[in-house]
Amino acid sequence: WFKPRTRRGAASGREQGCEHILQSPGAMFGVAFELMLVLAAVFEPLRLGLFRAGEAVGGVGGVGGMTNQYSPYDCSTPSPAVRAGAYCFVPGVFMGFTAFGLAVILIWSVPMALAAVAYSCSKRLGPARRTSSSIAERLWLPLCLLWFVVPFSYYITDPFYQSDALHVILAVGIASAYPLSWHLALVSLPIGRYFRDLLGWPEDQVFRVHKLLGWNLVAWAAVHASAQLLYTLVQTPGILRLRSAEDGEHLLYYFGILTAALLAAHALLARCRRSERLQACFRQAHRVGALAVLLAATAHWWPFALFLVPPASVHGAVLARGLLQHSFRADLAAGRPRLLGAMVFAALLSSLVVTALVWRWRESVMLKPEASAYAAFVFPPLSVLGSLLSSFLASFAVGAMSCLEQGGQGGSEGRRSESQCSLTS
């Protein structure tokens, strides 16, 4: 992909290579996906290094470090209900984010931001150059092993998890949550034709990678849910009670059960997609089911509010692009590469802003003396919904303003014919 093309009259191989990159903007989104895989691979080793250096990054997976959940010992949180729980809610360093959470959401958003910038700087007016998903597919099995083995090695060496077979099953269940989380964060990227144009992969490869992610997700979810449910019912059945303000954190298990049920229904829907009764409404049902799974999963595992910022942004931009296609006679696939890049970048920026606002609101609520542990479960899914809505509005505004401006500037017949956007009747 980086190899320069030899072309008659070109100045130099280096200039040809740079021009080739700028003329293949869709390939950058494929590269962005691969960079996200690299970040997912190095996340836990980096977290462990920071943890050993004394940084407040939380335990395995960094959940507490990303979501302001620290040790309950020596807790100064004003709310008695929160202090009595299994964690201590602490204020962030900026807009409610901890330093680790802020670093995670910004770094995780970098690949898509760079791809959007590269796309907006493109000079190509034709369709995006096709690349291949083979790198991502070859990396998948080693990544799955890495995501599972690293946390499992932490747990299984602890005497608590070596005490009996049930605790070994618990270690397997908790460790499987780590690959499950990465699968859910990556499978949430859209696969419709609008994003396929940005991604730069052939259609069959896009669907193949999506199915690979989806069915691996179902397998890891089955391991995680069954192990956790078995241990909870046998060892700690009282953890499911909801009798007082301190029991609010037990909603974690209820949202986990809800997520498992929704995912099972979603998998059944995907399995039966070729049924004659489902073919007409499969896409709509698939989208609604996927959104329900993601919202329930975010309520169950709060860091998803950070990891779903890029997927929510791309979804918002894709929805805006589809509406622009209907509202304007706009050939956005071929003639508007700069506009598409600007739309994705605006969507990502708006998602980051809305997530920061929701996280700041979360901090202000959770630090009140009357705060309840139940309230903490509202903000992560609210953040995801806000990211999706704001990214749609921001990207649609960018696209509509560009189309209206271009349509208004078409004074002559020649300039009007060159315009890629014009109002429909």
Short mmCIF file of C-alpha atoms in Angstrom, two decimals:
data_model
loop_
_atom_site.label_atom_id
_atom_site.label_comp_id
_atom_site.label_asym_id
_atom_site.label_seq_id
_atom_site.Cartn_x
_atom_site.Cartn_y
_atom_site.Cartn_z
CA TRP A 1 0.00 0.00 0.00
CA PHE A 2 2.89 2.37 0.75
CA LYS A 3 4.83 1.35 -2.36
CA PRO A 4 5.04 4.30 -4.81
CA ARG A 5 3.67 3.76 -8.27
CA THR A 6 5.98 4.51 -11.15
CA ARG A 7 4.23 6.99 -13.40
CA ARG A 8 5.50 8.77 -16.47
CA GLY A 9 6.35 12.39 -15.77
CA ALA A 10 6.43 12.04 -11.98
CA ALA A 11 8.96 14.13 -10.10
CA SER A 12 10.32 11.47 -7.77
CA GLY A 13 9.42 8.16 -6.12
CA ARG A 14 8.98 9.87 -2.76
CA GLU A 15 6.52 12.41 -4.13
CA GLN A 16 4.64 9.65 -5.94
CA GLY A 17 4.35 7.70 -2.71
CA CYS A 18 2.94 10.65 -0.77
CA GLU A 19 0.54 11.45 -3.58
CA HIS A 20 -0.52 7.81 -3.75
CA ILE A 21 -1.37 7.84 -0.04
CA LEU A 22 -3.40 11.02 -0.38
CA GLN A 23 -5.20 9.57 -3.40
CA SER A 24 -6.21 6.42 -1.47
CA PRO A 25 -8.15 7.93 1.44
CA GLY A 26 -10.38 4.92 2.01
CA ALA A 27 -7.33 2.80 2.76
CA MET A 28 -6.60 5.02 5.76
CA PHE A 29 -9.72 3.80 7.56
CA GLY A 30 -8.59 0.21 7.05
CA VAL A 31 -5.23 1.19 8.51
CA ALA A 32 -7.07 2.94 11.36
CA PHE A 33 -8.81 -0.33 12.22
CA GLU A 34 -5.47 -2.13 12.28
CA LEU A 35 -4.01 0.59 14.53
CA MET A 36 -6.93 0.07 16.90
CA LEU A 37 -5.99 -3.61 17.04
CA VAL A 38 -2.43 -2.65 17.95
CA LEU A 39 -3.67 -0.34 20.71
CA ALA A 40 -5.89 -3.12 22.05
CA ALA A 41 -2.90 -5.48 22.06
CA VAL A 42 -0.58 -3.17 24.01
CA PHE A 43 -3.23 -1.81 26.40
CA GLU A 44 -2.79 -4.33 29.22
CA PRO A 45 1.04 -4.47 29.13
CA LEU A 46 1.15 -0.68 29.29
CA ARG A 47 -1.42 -0.59 32.10
CA LEU A 48 0.60 -3.13 34.06
CA GLY A 49 3.77 -1.08 33.58
CA LEU A 50 2.02 2.06 34.80
CA PHE A 51 0.50 0.17 37.73
CA ARG A 52 3.90 -1.09 38.84
CA ALA A 53 5.24 2.45 38.51
CA GLY A 54 2.67 3.56 41.08
CA GLU A 55 0.15 5.22 38.75
CA ALA A 56 -3.58 5.08 39.54
CA VAL A 57 -4.66 2.98 36.56
CA GLY A 58 -6.79 0.39 38.34
CA GLY A 59 -6.46 -3.37 38.43
CA VAL A 60 -6.56 -5.87 35.57
CA GLY A 61 -8.20 -4.22 32.58
CA GLY A 62 -7.94 -0.76 34.15
CA VAL A 63 -11.66 -0.52 34.89
CA GLY A 64 -11.31 1.44 38.12
CA GLY A 65 -8.66 3.71 36.65
CA MET A 66 -10.90 4.66 33.73
CA THR A 67 -14.16 5.08 35.64
CA ASN A 68 -13.07 6.80 38.90
CA GLN A 69 -13.50 3.62 40.99
CA TYR A 70 -10.69 3.34 43.51
CA SER A 71 -10.12 1.30 46.65
CA PRO A 72 -12.89 1.60 49.29
CA TYR A 73 -10.33 1.83 52.07
CA ASP A 74 -9.70 5.34 53.37
CA CYS A 75 -12.48 6.69 51.15
CA SER A 76 -13.47 10.36 51.43
CA THR A 77 -16.45 10.34 49.06
CA PRO A 78 -19.24 12.48 50.64
CA SER A 79 -22.02 9.95 49.99
CA PRO A 80 -22.42 7.28 52.72
CA ALA A 81 -24.14 4.97 50.21
CA VAL A 82 -21.15 5.13 47.84
CA ARG A 83 -18.63 4.81 50.67
CA ALA A 84 -20.31 1.63 51.86
CA GLY A 85 -19.90 -0.05 48.47
CA ALA A 86 -17.07 -2.07 47.00
CA TYR A 87 -15.32 0.95 45.52
CA CYS A 88 -14.69 4.62 46.25
CA PHE A 89 -15.74 7.19 43.66
CA VAL A 90 -13.05 9.84 43.27
CA PRO A 91 -13.11 13.15 41.36
CA GLY A 92 -11.35 13.40 38.03
CA VAL A 93 -8.56 15.70 36.94
CA PHE A 94 -10.38 17.20 33.92
CA MET A 95 -14.12 17.23 33.10
CA GLY A 96 -14.67 14.27 35.40
CA PHE A 97 -12.04 12.10 33.70
CA THR A 98 -9.20 10.52 35.58
CA ALA A 99 -5.79 11.03 34.01
CA PHE A 100 -5.83 7.42 32.81
CA GLY A 101 -9.38 7.65 31.46
CA LEU A 102 -8.59 10.85 29.59
CA ALA A 103 -5.48 9.31 28.05
CA VAL A 104 -7.42 6.19 27.01
CA ILE A 105 -10.30 8.01 25.28
CA LEU A 106 -7.95 10.37 23.42
CA ILE A 107 -5.46 7.72 22.29
CA TRP A 108 -8.26 5.31 21.30
CA SER A 109 -9.75 8.07 19.11
CA VAL A 110 -6.46 8.92 17.37
CA PRO A 111 -6.63 6.29 14.55
CA MET A 112 -10.07 7.38 13.35
CA ALA A 113 -9.12 11.05 13.71
CA LEU A 114 -6.00 10.56 11.60
CA ALA A 115 -7.97 8.65 8.97
CA ALA A 116 -10.56 11.45 8.82
CA VAL A 117 -7.85 14.08 8.44
CA ALA A 118 -6.15 12.06 5.69
CA TYR A 119 -9.47 11.66 3.93
CA SER A 120 -10.26 15.39 4.20
CA CYS A 121 -6.81 16.20 2.75
CA SER A 122 -7.29 13.83 -0.17
CA LYS A 123 -7.15 15.12 -3.73
CA ARG A 124 -8.80 12.06 -5.20
CA LEU A 125 -12.24 12.51 -6.78
CA GLY A 126 -12.79 8.89 -7.68
CA PRO A 127 -13.80 5.98 -5.47
CA ALA A 128 -11.44 4.95 -2.70
CA ARG A 129 -8.74 2.42 -3.52
CA ARG A 130 -9.49 -1.08 -2.26
CA THR A 131 -7.17 -2.70 0.24
CA SER A 132 -7.32 -5.97 2.17
CA SER A 133 -8.41 -7.08 5.63
CA SER A 134 -5.92 -9.98 5.64
CA ILE A 135 -3.67 -8.34 8.28
CA ALA A 136 -6.57 -7.97 10.72
CA GLU A 137 -7.70 -11.56 10.12
CA ARG A 138 -4.20 -12.99 10.61
CA LEU A 139 -3.77 -11.06 13.86
CA TRP A 140 -7.06 -12.18 15.35
CA LEU A 141 -6.17 -15.56 16.86
CA PRO A 142 -2.93 -14.30 18.47
CA LEU A 143 -4.81 -11.29 19.83
CA CYS A 144 -7.55 -13.47 21.32
CA LEU A 145 -4.94 -15.64 23.05
CA LEU A 146 -3.12 -12.56 24.33
CA TRP A 147 -6.30 -10.93 25.62
CA PHE A 148 -7.27 -14.07 27.54
CA VAL A 149 -3.93 -15.49 28.71
CA VAL A 150 -2.54 -12.26 30.21
CA PRO A 151 -5.39 -11.57 32.69
CA PHE A 152 -5.91 -15.30 33.36
CA SER A 153 -2.26 -15.61 34.39
CA TYR A 154 -2.83 -12.84 36.94
CA TYR A 155 -5.87 -14.51 38.46
CA ILE A 156 -4.78 -18.13 38.46
CA THR A 157 -1.58 -17.33 40.37
CA ASP A 158 -3.62 -15.78 43.18
CA PRO A 159 -4.31 -18.20 46.10
CA PHE A 160 -7.94 -17.09 46.17
CA TYR A 161 -8.55 -18.52 42.69
CA GLN A 162 -6.57 -21.68 43.44
CA SER A 163 -8.72 -22.63 46.42
CA ASP A 164 -11.11 -24.94 44.53
CA ALA A 165 -12.57 -25.74 41.11
CA LEU A 166 -15.32 -23.15 41.45
CA HIS A 167 -12.77 -20.38 41.91
CA VAL A 168 -10.82 -21.61 38.89
CA ILE A 169 -14.03 -21.35 36.88
CA LEU A 170 -14.44 -17.82 38.23
CA ALA A 171 -10.91 -16.95 37.06
CA VAL A 172 -11.75 -18.23 33.58
CA GLY A 173 -14.99 -16.23 33.55
CA ILE A 174 -13.39 -12.96 34.63
CA ALA A 175 -10.43 -13.36 32.25
CA SER A 176 -12.78 -14.06 29.33
CA ALA A 177 -14.39 -10.66 29.92
CA TYR A 178 -11.22 -9.04 28.59
CA PRO A 179 -11.34 -10.44 25.00
CA LEU A 180 -15.12 -10.09 25.15
CA SER A 181 -14.78 -6.35 25.77
CA TRP A 182 -12.40 -5.78 22.87
CA HIS A 183 -14.60 -7.77 20.51
CA LEU A 184 -17.64 -5.73 21.48
CA ALA A 185 -15.76 -2.44 21.08
CA LEU A 186 -14.57 -3.37 17.56
CA VAL A 187 -17.61 -5.21 16.20
CA SER A 188 -19.69 -2.08 16.85
CA LEU A 189 -18.14 -0.33 13.83
CA PRO A 190 -20.74 -0.10 11.04
CA ILE A 191 -20.55 -2.39 8.00
CA GLY A 192 -23.06 -0.65 5.72
CA ARG A 193 -22.08 0.44 2.23
CA TYR A 194 -21.31 4.00 3.30
CA PHE A 195 -18.64 2.91 5.79
CA ARG A 196 -17.33 0.24 3.41
CA ASP A 197 -16.43 3.08 1.05
CA LEU A 198 -14.43 4.71 3.85
CA LEU A 199 -12.87 1.49 5.07
CA GLY A 200 -11.48 0.59 1.67
CA TRP A 201 -12.04 -3.18 2.02
CA PRO A 202 -13.97 -5.28 -0.50
CA GLU A 203 -17.52 -6.02 0.55
CA ASP A 204 -16.96 -9.73 1.13
CA GLN A 205 -13.99 -9.04 3.42
CA VAL A 206 -15.94 -6.48 5.46
CA PHE A 207 -18.70 -9.01 6.11
CA ARG A 208 -16.18 -11.75 6.83
CA VAL A 209 -14.38 -9.67 9.46
CA HIS A 210 -17.71 -8.61 11.00
CA LYS A 211 -18.85 -12.23 11.26
CA LEU A 212 -15.49 -13.25 12.70
CA LEU A 213 -15.82 -10.58 15.36
CA GLY A 214 -19.47 -11.32 16.02
CA TRP A 215 -19.26 -15.06 16.52
CA ASN A 216 -16.06 -14.79 18.55
CA LEU A 217 -17.91 -12.27 20.69
CA VAL A 218 -20.75 -14.73 21.24
CA ALA A 219 -18.29 -17.48 22.24
CA TRP A 220 -16.45 -15.29 24.77
CA ALA A 221 -19.75 -13.98 26.13
CA ALA A 222 -20.98 -17.54 26.67
CA VAL A 223 -17.84 -18.41 28.66
CA HIS A 224 -17.98 -15.22 30.71
CA ALA A 225 -21.71 -15.29 31.46
CA SER A 226 -21.93 -18.99 32.33
CA ALA A 227 -18.88 -18.91 34.64
CA GLN A 228 -20.00 -15.73 36.40
CA LEU A 229 -23.59 -16.92 36.79
CA LEU A 230 -22.50 -20.32 38.14
CA TYR A 231 -20.21 -18.76 40.73
CA THR A 232 -22.78 -16.14 41.75
CA LEU A 233 -25.64 -18.60 42.25
CA VAL A 234 -23.54 -21.14 44.15
CA GLN A 235 -21.19 -18.95 46.14
CA THR A 236 -22.74 -15.49 46.57
CA PRO A 237 -26.50 -15.54 45.89
CA GLY A 238 -27.01 -12.57 48.22
CA ILE A 239 -25.14 -10.34 45.81
CA LEU A 240 -28.31 -10.09 43.72
CA ARG A 241 -30.33 -8.30 46.40
CA LEU A 242 -31.51 -4.72 45.87
CA ARG A 243 -32.73 -3.58 49.29
CA SER A 244 -30.82 -0.41 50.11
CA ALA A 245 -28.89 2.46 48.53
CA GLU A 246 -25.65 0.55 49.11
CA ASP A 247 -26.95 -2.34 47.00
CA GLY A 248 -27.06 -0.18 43.88
CA GLU A 249 -23.79 -1.62 42.62
CA HIS A 250 -25.51 -5.01 42.41
CA LEU A 251 -27.23 -3.68 39.30
CA LEU A 252 -23.97 -4.65 37.62
CA TYR A 253 -25.08 -8.30 37.69
CA TYR A 254 -28.59 -7.56 36.47
CA PHE A 255 -27.26 -5.59 33.50
CA GLY A 256 -24.86 -8.44 32.84
CA ILE A 257 -27.75 -10.91 32.71
CA LEU A 258 -29.72 -8.51 30.50
CA THR A 259 -26.76 -8.11 28.14
CA ALA A 260 -26.33 -11.89 27.90
CA ALA A 261 -30.03 -12.35 27.10
CA LEU A 262 -30.02 -9.60 24.46
CA LEU A 263 -26.84 -10.95 22.89
CA ALA A 264 -28.30 -14.46 22.75
CA ALA A 265 -31.40 -13.10 20.99
CA HIS A 266 -29.19 -11.08 18.65
CA ALA A 267 -27.10 -14.14 17.80
CA LEU A 268 -30.28 -16.13 17.09
CA LEU A 269 -31.46 -13.34 14.81
CA ALA A 270 -28.15 -13.42 12.91
CA ARG A 271 -28.31 -17.20 12.68
CA CYS A 272 -31.78 -17.08 11.15
CA ARG A 273 -31.11 -14.12 8.88
CA ARG A 274 -31.77 -16.13 5.71
CA SER A 275 -35.28 -17.01 6.81
CA GLU A 276 -37.93 -15.69 4.44
CA ARG A 277 -39.79 -14.07 7.32
CA LEU A 278 -36.71 -12.14 8.47
CA GLN A 279 -35.12 -11.12 5.20
CA ALA A 280 -37.37 -8.11 4.73
CA CYS A 281 -36.70 -6.63 8.17
CA PHE A 282 -33.37 -8.19 9.12
CA ARG A 283 -31.23 -5.07 8.74
CA GLN A 284 -33.52 -2.90 10.82
CA ALA A 285 -33.89 -5.58 13.50
CA HIS A 286 -30.13 -6.17 13.50
CA ARG A 287 -29.41 -2.47 14.07
CA VAL A 288 -31.95 -2.13 16.87
CA GLY A 289 -30.72 -5.31 18.53
CA ALA A 290 -27.08 -4.23 18.27
CA LEU A 291 -27.87 -0.86 19.86
CA ALA A 292 -29.75 -2.56 22.71
CA VAL A 293 -26.81 -4.92 23.32
CA LEU A 294 -24.31 -2.05 23.36
CA LEU A 295 -26.36 0.08 25.75
CA ALA A 296 -26.92 -2.83 28.16
CA ALA A 297 -23.23 -3.77 27.93
CA THR A 298 -22.21 -0.17 28.67
CA ALA A 299 -24.41 -0.14 31.76
CA HIS A 300 -22.76 -3.40 32.80
CA TRP A 301 -19.17 -2.39 32.00
CA TRP A 302 -18.72 1.38 32.22
CA PRO A 303 -15.46 1.79 30.21
CA PHE A 304 -17.49 1.08 27.07
CA ALA A 305 -18.59 4.71 27.29
CA LEU A 306 -15.00 5.59 26.36
CA PHE A 307 -14.26 2.78 23.92
CA LEU A 308 -17.46 3.30 21.93
CA VAL A 309 -16.68 6.95 21.10
CA PRO A 310 -15.06 6.18 17.69
CA PRO A 311 -17.74 3.64 16.62
CA ALA A 312 -20.55 5.98 17.72
CA SER A 313 -18.90 8.82 15.80
CA VAL A 314 -18.63 6.79 12.60
CA HIS A 315 -22.24 5.61 12.98
CA GLY A 316 -23.38 9.21 13.37
CA ALA A 317 -21.43 10.31 10.30
CA VAL A 318 -22.78 7.38 8.28
CA LEU A 319 -26.37 8.20 9.28
CA ALA A 320 -25.79 11.85 8.37
CA ARG A 321 -24.32 10.84 5.04
CA GLY A 322 -27.35 8.72 4.25
CA LEU A 323 -29.70 11.60 5.08
CA LEU A 324 -27.63 13.97 2.94
CA GLN A 325 -27.90 11.54 0.04
CA HIS A 326 -31.70 11.80 0.32
CA SER A 327 -31.91 15.52 1.07
CA PHE A 328 -29.38 16.63 -1.55
CA ARG A 329 -28.42 15.27 -4.94
CA ALA A 330 -24.92 14.65 -3.62
CA ASP A 331 -22.42 12.17 -5.02
CA LEU A 332 -20.66 11.88 -1.66
CA ALA A 333 -19.05 8.57 -2.52
CA ALA A 334 -16.96 9.86 -5.39
CA GLY A 335 -16.89 13.61 -5.55
CA ARG A 336 -16.69 14.81 -1.97
CA PRO A 337 -13.69 13.21 -0.24
CA ARG A 338 -12.84 16.35 1.74
CA LEU A 339 -16.43 16.70 2.90
CA LEU A 340 -16.59 13.07 4.08
CA GLY A 341 -13.38 13.46 6.05
CA ALA A 342 -14.64 16.67 7.61
CA MET A 343 -17.93 14.98 8.56
CA VAL A 344 -16.19 12.09 10.31
CA PHE A 345 -13.80 14.43 12.11
CA ALA A 346 -16.67 16.69 13.24
CA ALA A 347 -18.57 13.64 14.47
CA LEU A 348 -15.57 12.44 16.47
CA LEU A 349 -14.95 15.86 17.98
CA SER A 350 -18.59 16.28 18.99
CA SER A 351 -18.63 12.80 20.56
CA LEU A 352 -15.59 13.64 22.66
CA VAL A 353 -17.20 16.89 23.81
CA VAL A 354 -20.51 15.25 24.74
CA THR A 355 -18.76 12.39 26.55
CA ALA A 356 -16.78 14.96 28.55
CA LEU A 357 -19.97 16.85 29.45
CA VAL A 358 -21.73 13.66 30.57
CA TRP A 359 -18.66 12.58 32.56
CA ARG A 360 -18.53 16.00 34.25
CA TRP A 361 -22.23 15.70 35.12
CA ARG A 362 -21.58 12.21 36.44
CA GLU A 363 -18.83 13.52 38.69
CA SER A 364 -21.01 16.30 40.10
CA VAL A 365 -23.82 13.84 40.90
CA MET A 366 -21.67 11.12 42.42
CA LEU A 367 -19.81 13.54 44.71
CA LYS A 368 -23.00 14.81 46.33
CA PRO A 369 -23.72 13.62 49.92
CA GLU A 370 -27.09 12.22 48.86
CA ALA A 371 -25.69 10.31 45.88
CA SER A 372 -26.90 6.75 45.39
CA ALA A 373 -24.91 3.88 43.96
CA TYR A 374 -27.80 3.32 41.55
CA ALA A 375 -27.21 6.67 39.82
CA ALA A 376 -23.80 5.65 38.49
CA PHE A 377 -25.41 3.22 36.01
CA VAL A 378 -27.28 5.98 34.17
CA PHE A 379 -24.34 7.93 32.80
CA PRO A 380 -22.34 5.41 30.69
CA PRO A 381 -25.26 4.45 28.36
CA LEU A 382 -26.38 8.09 28.35
CA SER A 383 -22.90 9.01 27.16
CA VAL A 384 -23.10 6.52 24.28
CA LEU A 385 -26.51 7.82 23.19
CA GLY A 386 -25.27 11.40 23.44
CA SER A 387 -22.21 10.56 21.35
CA LEU A 388 -24.35 8.97 18.65
CA LEU A 389 -26.82 11.88 18.51
CA SER A 390 -24.21 14.64 18.64
CA SER A 391 -22.03 12.99 16.00
CA PHE A 392 -25.03 12.72 13.69
CA LEU A 393 -26.00 16.37 14.19
CA ALA A 394 -22.44 17.69 13.86
CA SER A 395 -21.60 15.71 10.73
CA PHE A 396 -24.95 16.50 9.11
CA ALA A 397 -24.45 20.20 9.83
CA VAL A 398 -20.99 20.11 8.20
CA GLY A 399 -22.28 18.27 5.15
CA ALA A 400 -25.42 20.38 4.74
CA MET A 401 -23.55 23.68 5.05
CA SER A 402 -21.03 22.57 2.46
CA CYS A 403 -23.73 21.45 0.05
CA LEU A 404 -25.77 24.63 0.53
CA GLU A 405 -22.71 26.81 0.10
CA GLN A 406 -21.66 24.97 -3.02
CA GLY A 407 -25.16 25.11 -4.44
CA GLY A 408 -25.37 28.84 -3.73
CA GLN A 409 -22.08 29.51 -5.50
CA GLY A 410 -23.14 27.81 -8.72
CA GLY A 411 -23.82 31.06 -10.60
CA SER A 412 -22.97 29.93 -14.08
CA GLU A 413 -24.30 26.82 -15.76
CA GLY A 414 -20.81 25.35 -15.92
CA ARG A 415 -20.16 25.79 -12.21
CA ARG A 416 -23.63 24.47 -11.45
CA SER A 417 -22.90 21.30 -13.43
CA GLU A 418 -19.68 20.77 -11.45
CA SER A 419 -21.48 21.05 -8.14
CA GLN A 420 -21.77 17.76 -6.32
CA CYS A 421 -24.59 18.94 -4.05
CA SER A 422 -27.84 20.65 -4.95
CA LEU A 423 -31.18 20.87 -3.22
CA THR A 424 -33.84 18.45 -4.35
CA SER A 425 -37.38 19.54 -5.00
#
